[in-house]
CSV table of C-alpha atoms in Angstrom, one decimal:
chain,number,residue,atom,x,y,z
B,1,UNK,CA,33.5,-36.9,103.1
B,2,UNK,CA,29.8,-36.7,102.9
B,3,UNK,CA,27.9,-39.2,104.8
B,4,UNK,CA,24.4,-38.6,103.4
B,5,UNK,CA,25.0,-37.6,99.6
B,6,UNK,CA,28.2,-37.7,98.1
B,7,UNK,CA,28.7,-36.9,94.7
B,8,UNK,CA,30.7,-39.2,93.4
B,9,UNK,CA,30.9,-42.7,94.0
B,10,UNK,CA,33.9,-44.7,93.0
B,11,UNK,CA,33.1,-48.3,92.2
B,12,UNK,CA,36.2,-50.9,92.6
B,13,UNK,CA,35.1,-54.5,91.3
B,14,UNK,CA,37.7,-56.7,92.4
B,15,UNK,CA,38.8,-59.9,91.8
B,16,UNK,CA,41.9,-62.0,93.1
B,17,UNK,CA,43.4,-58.6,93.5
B,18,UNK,CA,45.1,-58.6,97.1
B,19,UNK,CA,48.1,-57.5,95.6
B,20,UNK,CA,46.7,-54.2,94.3
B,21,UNK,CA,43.3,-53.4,95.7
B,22,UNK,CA,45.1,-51.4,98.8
B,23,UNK,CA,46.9,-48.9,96.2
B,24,UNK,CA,44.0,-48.8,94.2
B,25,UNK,CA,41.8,-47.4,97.4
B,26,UNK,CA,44.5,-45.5,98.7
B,27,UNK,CA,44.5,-43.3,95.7
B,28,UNK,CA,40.9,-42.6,96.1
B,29,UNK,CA,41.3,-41.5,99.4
B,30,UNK,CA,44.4,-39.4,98.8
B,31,UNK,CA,42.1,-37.3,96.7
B,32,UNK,CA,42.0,-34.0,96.7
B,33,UNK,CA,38.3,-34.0,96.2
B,34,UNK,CA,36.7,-35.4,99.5
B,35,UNK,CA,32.9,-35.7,98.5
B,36,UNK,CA,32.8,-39.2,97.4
B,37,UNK,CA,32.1,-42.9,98.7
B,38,UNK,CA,34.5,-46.1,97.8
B,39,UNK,CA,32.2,-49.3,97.1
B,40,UNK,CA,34.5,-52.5,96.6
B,41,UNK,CA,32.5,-55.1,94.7
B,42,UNK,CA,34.4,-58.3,95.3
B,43,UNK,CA,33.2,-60.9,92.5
B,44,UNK,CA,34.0,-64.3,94.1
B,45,UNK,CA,37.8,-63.9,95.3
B,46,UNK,CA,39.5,-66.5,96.4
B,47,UNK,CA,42.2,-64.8,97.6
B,48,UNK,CA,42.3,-62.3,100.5
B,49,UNK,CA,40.9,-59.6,98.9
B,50,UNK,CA,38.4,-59.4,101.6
B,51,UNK,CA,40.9,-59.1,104.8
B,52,UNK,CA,42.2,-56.5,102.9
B,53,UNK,CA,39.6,-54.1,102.2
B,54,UNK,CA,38.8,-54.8,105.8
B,55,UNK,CA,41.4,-52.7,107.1
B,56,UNK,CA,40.0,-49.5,105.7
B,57,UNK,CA,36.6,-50.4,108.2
B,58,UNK,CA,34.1,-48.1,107.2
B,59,UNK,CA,35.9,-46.1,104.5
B,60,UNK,CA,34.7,-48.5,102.5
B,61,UNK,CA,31.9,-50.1,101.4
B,62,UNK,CA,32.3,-53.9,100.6
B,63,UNK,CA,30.3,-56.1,99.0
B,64,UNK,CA,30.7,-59.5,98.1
B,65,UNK,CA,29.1,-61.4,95.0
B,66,UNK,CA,30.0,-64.9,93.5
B,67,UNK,CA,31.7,-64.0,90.5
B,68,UNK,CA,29.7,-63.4,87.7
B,69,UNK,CA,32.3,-61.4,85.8
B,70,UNK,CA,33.6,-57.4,85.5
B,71,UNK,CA,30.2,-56.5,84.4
B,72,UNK,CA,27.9,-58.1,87.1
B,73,UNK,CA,29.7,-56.2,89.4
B,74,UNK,CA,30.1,-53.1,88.0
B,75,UNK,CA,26.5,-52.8,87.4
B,76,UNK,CA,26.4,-54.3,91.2
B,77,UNK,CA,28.3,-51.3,92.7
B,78,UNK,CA,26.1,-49.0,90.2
B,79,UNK,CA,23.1,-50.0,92.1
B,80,UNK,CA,24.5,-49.1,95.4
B,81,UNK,CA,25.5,-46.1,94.4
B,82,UNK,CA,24.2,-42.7,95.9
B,83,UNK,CA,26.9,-40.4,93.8
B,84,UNK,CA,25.3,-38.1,91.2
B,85,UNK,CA,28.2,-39.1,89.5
B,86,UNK,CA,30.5,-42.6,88.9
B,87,UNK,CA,33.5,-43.9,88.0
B,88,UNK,CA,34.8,-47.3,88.2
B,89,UNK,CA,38.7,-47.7,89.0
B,90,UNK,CA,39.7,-51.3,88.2
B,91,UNK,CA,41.4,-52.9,91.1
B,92,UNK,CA,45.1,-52.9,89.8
B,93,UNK,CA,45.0,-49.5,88.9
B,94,UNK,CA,45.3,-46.3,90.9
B,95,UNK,CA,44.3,-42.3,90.5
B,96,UNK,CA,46.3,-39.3,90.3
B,97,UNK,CA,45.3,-37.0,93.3
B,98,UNK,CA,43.5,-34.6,91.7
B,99,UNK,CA,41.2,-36.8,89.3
B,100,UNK,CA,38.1,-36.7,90.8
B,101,UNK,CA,38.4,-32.9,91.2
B,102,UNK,CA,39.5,-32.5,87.4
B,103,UNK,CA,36.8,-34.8,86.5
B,104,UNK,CA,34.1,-33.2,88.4
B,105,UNK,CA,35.4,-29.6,87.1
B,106,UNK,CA,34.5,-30.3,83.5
B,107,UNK,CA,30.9,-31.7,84.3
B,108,UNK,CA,30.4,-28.5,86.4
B,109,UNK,CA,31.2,-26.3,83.8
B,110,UNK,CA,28.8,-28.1,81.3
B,111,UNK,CA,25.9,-29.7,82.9
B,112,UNK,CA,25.0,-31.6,79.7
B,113,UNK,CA,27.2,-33.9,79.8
B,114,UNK,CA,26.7,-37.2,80.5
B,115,UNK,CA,30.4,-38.6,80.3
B,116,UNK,CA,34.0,-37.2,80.5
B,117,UNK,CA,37.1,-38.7,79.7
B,118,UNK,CA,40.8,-38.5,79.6
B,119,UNK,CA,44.0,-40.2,78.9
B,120,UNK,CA,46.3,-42.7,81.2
B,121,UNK,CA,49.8,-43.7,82.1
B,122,UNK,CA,50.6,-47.2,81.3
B,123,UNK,CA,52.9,-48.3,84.5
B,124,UNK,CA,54.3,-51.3,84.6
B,125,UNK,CA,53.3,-54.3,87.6
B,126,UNK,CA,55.9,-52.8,89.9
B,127,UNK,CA,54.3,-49.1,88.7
B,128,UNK,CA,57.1,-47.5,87.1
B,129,UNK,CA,55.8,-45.3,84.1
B,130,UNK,CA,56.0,-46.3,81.1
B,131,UNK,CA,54.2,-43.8,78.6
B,132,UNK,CA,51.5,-41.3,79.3
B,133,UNK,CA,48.4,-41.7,76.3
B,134,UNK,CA,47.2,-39.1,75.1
B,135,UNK,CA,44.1,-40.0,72.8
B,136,UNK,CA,42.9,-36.2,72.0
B,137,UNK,CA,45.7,-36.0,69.8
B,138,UNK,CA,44.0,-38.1,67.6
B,139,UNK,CA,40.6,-37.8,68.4
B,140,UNK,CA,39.8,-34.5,68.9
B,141,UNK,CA,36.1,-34.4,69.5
B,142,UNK,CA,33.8,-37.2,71.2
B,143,UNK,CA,31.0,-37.7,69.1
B,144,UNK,CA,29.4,-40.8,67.7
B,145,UNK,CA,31.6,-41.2,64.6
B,146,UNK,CA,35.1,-40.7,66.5
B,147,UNK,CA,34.1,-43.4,68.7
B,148,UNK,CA,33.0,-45.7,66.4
B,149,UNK,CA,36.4,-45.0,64.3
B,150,UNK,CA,39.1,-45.1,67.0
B,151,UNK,CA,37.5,-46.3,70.2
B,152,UNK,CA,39.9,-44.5,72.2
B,153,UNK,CA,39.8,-46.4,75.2
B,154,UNK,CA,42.4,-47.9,77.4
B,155,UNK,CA,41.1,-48.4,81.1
B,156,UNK,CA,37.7,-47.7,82.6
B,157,UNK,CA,39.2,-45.5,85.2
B,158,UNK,CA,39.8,-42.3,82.6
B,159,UNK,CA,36.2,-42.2,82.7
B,160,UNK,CA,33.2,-40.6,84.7
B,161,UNK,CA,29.5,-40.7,84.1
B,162,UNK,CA,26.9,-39.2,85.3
B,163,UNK,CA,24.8,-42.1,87.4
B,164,UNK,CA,21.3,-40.8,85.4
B,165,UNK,CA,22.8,-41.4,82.4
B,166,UNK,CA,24.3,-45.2,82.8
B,167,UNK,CA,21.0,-46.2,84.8
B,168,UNK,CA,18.7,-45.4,81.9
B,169,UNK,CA,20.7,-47.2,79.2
B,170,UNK,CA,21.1,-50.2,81.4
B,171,UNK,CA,24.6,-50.2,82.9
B,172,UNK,CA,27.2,-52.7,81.5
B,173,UNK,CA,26.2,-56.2,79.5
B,174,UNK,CA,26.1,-58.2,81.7
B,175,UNK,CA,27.8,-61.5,79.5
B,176,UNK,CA,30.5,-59.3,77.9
B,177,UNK,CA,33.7,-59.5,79.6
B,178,UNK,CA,36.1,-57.7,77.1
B,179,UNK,CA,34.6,-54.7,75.2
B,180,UNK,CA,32.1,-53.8,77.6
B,181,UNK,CA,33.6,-50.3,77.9
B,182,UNK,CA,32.7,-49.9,73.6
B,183,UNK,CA,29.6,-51.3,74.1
B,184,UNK,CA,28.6,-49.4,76.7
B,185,UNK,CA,30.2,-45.5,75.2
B,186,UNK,CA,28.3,-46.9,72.2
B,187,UNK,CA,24.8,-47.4,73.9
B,188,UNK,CA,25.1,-43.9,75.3
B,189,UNK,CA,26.3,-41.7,72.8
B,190,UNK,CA,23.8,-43.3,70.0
B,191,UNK,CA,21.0,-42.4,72.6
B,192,UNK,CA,22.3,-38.6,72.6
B,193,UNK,CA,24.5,-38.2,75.4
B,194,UNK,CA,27.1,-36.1,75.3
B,195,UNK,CA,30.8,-36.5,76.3
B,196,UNK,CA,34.1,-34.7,76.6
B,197,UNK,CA,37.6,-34.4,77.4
B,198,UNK,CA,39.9,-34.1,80.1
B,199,UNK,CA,43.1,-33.5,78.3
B,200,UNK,CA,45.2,-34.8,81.1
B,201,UNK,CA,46.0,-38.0,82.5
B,202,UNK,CA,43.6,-39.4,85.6
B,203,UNK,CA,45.0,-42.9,86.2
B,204,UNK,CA,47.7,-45.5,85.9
B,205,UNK,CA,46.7,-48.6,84.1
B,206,UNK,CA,49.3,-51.3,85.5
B,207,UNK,CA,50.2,-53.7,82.6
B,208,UNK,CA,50.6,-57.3,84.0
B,209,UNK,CA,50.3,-60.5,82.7
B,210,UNK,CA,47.2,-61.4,84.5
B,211,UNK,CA,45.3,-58.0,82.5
B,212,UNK,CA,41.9,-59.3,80.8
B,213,UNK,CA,43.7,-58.0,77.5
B,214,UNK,CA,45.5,-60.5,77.7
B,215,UNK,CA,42.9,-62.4,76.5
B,216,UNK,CA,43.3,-62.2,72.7
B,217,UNK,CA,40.4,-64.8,71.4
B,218,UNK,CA,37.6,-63.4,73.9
B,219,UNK,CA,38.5,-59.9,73.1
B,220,UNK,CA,38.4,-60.0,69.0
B,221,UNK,CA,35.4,-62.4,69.4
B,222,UNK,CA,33.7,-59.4,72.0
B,223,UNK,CA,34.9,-56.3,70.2
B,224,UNK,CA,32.8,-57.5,66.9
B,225,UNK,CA,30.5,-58.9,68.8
B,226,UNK,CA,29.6,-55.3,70.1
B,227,UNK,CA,29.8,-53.6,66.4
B,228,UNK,CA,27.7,-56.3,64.8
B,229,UNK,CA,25.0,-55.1,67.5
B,230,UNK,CA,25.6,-51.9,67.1
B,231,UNK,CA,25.3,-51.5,63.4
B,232,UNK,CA,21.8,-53.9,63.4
B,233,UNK,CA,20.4,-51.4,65.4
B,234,UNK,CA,17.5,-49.3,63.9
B,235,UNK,CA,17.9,-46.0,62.4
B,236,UNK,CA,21.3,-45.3,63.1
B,237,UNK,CA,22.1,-41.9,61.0
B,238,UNK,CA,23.2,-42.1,57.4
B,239,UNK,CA,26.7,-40.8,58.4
B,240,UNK,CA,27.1,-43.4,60.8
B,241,UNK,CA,26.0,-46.1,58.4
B,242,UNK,CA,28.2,-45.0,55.2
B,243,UNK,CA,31.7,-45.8,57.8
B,244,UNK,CA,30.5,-49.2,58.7
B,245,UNK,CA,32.8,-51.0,56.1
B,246,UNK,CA,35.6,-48.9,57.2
B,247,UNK,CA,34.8,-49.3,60.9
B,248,UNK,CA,34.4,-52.7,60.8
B,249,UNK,CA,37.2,-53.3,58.7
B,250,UNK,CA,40.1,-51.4,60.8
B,251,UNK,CA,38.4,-53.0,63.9
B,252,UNK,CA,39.0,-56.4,62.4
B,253,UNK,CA,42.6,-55.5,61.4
B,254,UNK,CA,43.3,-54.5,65.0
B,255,UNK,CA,42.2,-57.9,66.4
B,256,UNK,CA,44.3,-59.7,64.0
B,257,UNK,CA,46.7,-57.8,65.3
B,258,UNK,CA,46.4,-58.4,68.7
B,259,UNK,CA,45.9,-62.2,68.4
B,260,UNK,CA,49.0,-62.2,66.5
B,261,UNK,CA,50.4,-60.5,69.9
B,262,UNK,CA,49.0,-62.6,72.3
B,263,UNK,CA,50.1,-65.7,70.0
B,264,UNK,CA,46.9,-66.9,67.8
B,265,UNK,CA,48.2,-66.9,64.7
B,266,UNK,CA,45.6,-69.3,63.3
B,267,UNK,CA,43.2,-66.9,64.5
B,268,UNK,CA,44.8,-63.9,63.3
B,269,UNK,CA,44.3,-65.5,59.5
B,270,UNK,CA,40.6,-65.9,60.6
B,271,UNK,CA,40.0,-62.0,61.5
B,272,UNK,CA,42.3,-60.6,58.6
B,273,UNK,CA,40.2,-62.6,55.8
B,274,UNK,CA,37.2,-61.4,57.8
B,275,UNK,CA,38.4,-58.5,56.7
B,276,UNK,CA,39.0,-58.5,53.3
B,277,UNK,CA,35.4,-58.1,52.0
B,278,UNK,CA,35.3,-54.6,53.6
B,279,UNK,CA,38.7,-53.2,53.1
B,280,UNK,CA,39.0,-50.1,50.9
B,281,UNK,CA,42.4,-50.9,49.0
B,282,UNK,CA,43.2,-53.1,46.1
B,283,UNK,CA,44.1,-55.9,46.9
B,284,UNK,CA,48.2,-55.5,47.3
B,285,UNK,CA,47.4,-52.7,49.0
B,286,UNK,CA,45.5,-54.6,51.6
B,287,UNK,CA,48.4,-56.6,52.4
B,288,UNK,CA,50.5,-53.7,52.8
B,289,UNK,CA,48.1,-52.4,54.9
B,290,UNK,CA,47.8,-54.8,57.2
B,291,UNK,CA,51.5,-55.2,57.5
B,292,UNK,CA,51.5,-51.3,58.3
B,293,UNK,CA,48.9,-51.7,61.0
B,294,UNK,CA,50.5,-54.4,62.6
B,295,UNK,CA,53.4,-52.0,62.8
B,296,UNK,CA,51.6,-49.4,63.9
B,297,UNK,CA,49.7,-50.9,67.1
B,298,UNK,CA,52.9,-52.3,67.8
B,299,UNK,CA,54.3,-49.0,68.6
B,300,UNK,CA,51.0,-47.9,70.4
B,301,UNK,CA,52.1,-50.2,73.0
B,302,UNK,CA,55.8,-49.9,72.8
B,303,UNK,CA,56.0,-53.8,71.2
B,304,UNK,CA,58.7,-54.7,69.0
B,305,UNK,CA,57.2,-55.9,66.0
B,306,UNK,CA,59.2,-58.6,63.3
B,307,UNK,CA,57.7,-58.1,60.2
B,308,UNK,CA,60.1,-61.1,59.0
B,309,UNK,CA,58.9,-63.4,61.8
B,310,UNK,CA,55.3,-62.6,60.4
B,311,UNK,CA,56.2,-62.4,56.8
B,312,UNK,CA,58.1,-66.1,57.2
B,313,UNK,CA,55.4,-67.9,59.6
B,314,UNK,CA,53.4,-70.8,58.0
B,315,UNK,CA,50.1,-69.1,58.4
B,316,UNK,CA,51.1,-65.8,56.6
B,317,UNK,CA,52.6,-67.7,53.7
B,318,UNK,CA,49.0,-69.4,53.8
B,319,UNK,CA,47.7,-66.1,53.9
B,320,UNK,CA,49.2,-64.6,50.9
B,321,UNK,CA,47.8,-67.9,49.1
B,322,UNK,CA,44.5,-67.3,50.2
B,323,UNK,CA,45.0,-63.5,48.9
B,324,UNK,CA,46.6,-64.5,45.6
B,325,UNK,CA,43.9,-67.2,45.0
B,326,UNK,CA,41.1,-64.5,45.8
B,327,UNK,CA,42.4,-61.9,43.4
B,328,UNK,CA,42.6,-64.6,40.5
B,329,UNK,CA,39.6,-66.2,41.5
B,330,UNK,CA,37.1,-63.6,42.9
């Protein structure tokens, strides 16, 4: 390891993660790429997160913050960096050994780029796999549009930057704790960087309960949030601007969908008639197509999903209402 100038640094923000955080920076140091520093940004533990990272001395760099939220300290550890390039490996997650070296392999052979990025394995909290993702089946390329579109994301670990790039757009928003990732891919690609993919999994993403996505009402509200910024920024292209119904529409279905997961049904009405002034289908096939959706991001995360649960529950049936009196009443 490089004590002057490493190339990489790998930024850990951590939080109430004693449990993990050793896995997490044992993976970086297993790597089989060795030019790289580990900074641990704790934001405010309260648990003993700090004893922890202790034990690795000066393999790693700690800092400690009051917490101010994933974002404060990610952009925290980004100004400590000295890497030419980062990545930030949340706490409960853990590399692959050869991610860094993979990583760095595709930015070498294309020094334009500004960001790579690559699928994950979903593990579960004791770390047994579950699925490996791989987005670049559906999203071939990483430009603007497919981003907008599918916002293949899953964990910020799949992702490395190079440090120029993130320090002239600003780093992470500081307030947003869900969606930051979209907000930020968002913020660099519309300023002209360029990304690509590693078409291999880098990291495990460890579901648990504690997860941020959890979260159901703070990710919907952020996730808009971020495209109603987006789209009131100036001169954005023409082919950006003619998907914004579309975008925004499918986005709103997905949060509906995932409040219905994480048990807001109430809300999940809220977000789908959001919805309905941009959708593209009559209205009958709106419903279906919601129904569909549901179905489908179901099965993206191996959920069982009861479309007669939904179908029965008081706040569809007040739904289809809603619909019906729209349609006769526009």
């Amino acid at each position: 390891m490089s004590e002057s100038y490493p190339r990489i640094s790998v930024v850990i923000p951590a939080y109430n993660c004693e449990q993990y955080i050793a896995e997490a920076i044992d993976s970086v140091l297993a790597q089989t790429e060795t030019d790289y520093e580990i900074i641990v940004v704790d934001d405010g533990s309260q648990d003993q997160t700090r004893s922890v990272v202790a034990t690795y001395h000066s393999q790693v760099r700690y800092v400690y913050q009051d917490n101010q939220g994933v974002s404060v300290a990610r952009n925290h550890g980004l100004s400590l960096a000295r890497g030419e390039f980062i990545t930030f490996l949340d706490a409960d997650d853990y590399f692959f050994p050869d991610t860094l070296r993979s990583q760095l392999a595709v930015f070498d052979a294309d020094p334009e780029l500004a960001i790579v990025h690559s699928g994950w394995r979903r593990v579960n909290q004791t770390g047994e796999m579950l699925i490996d993702v791989q987005p670049w089946e559906m999203v071939a390329e990483l430009n603007l549009e497919n981003w907008l579109r599918w916002k293949p994301l899953g964990t910020m670990g799949t992702l490395m930057f190079r440090r120029q790039a993130l320090q002239t757009v600003g780093g992470f928003e500081p307030g947003l704790a869900h969606a930051e990732d979209v907000d930020l891919i968002l913020r660099l690609v519309s300023s002209g960087y360029r990304s690509a993919w590693l078409k291999r999994s880098t990291v495990c993403y460890r579901q648990h309960d504690r997860n941020t996505m959890r979260d159901g009402i703070s990710q919907a509200k952020s996730i808009n949030y971020v495209l109603d910024k987006f789209f009131n920024l100036p001169d954005i292209p023409l082919e950006i601007k003619v998907i914004e119904d579309w975008v925004r529409y499918s986005t709103l279905v997905w949060s509906s969908w995932y409040l219905y997961h994480t048990g807001f049904n109430t809300e999940m009405v809220e977000y789908l008639q959001r919805s309905w002034s941009y959708s593209p289908f009559l209205p009958m096939e709106t419903v279906i197509n919601w129904v569909e959706s549901f179905t489908q991001y179901s099965q993206n995360v191996d959920a069982i999903f009861d479309v007669d649960h939904l179908s029965t529950s008081p706040e569809w049936q007040g739904l289809l209402k809603w619909v019906i009196s729209s349609v006769q009443y526009p």
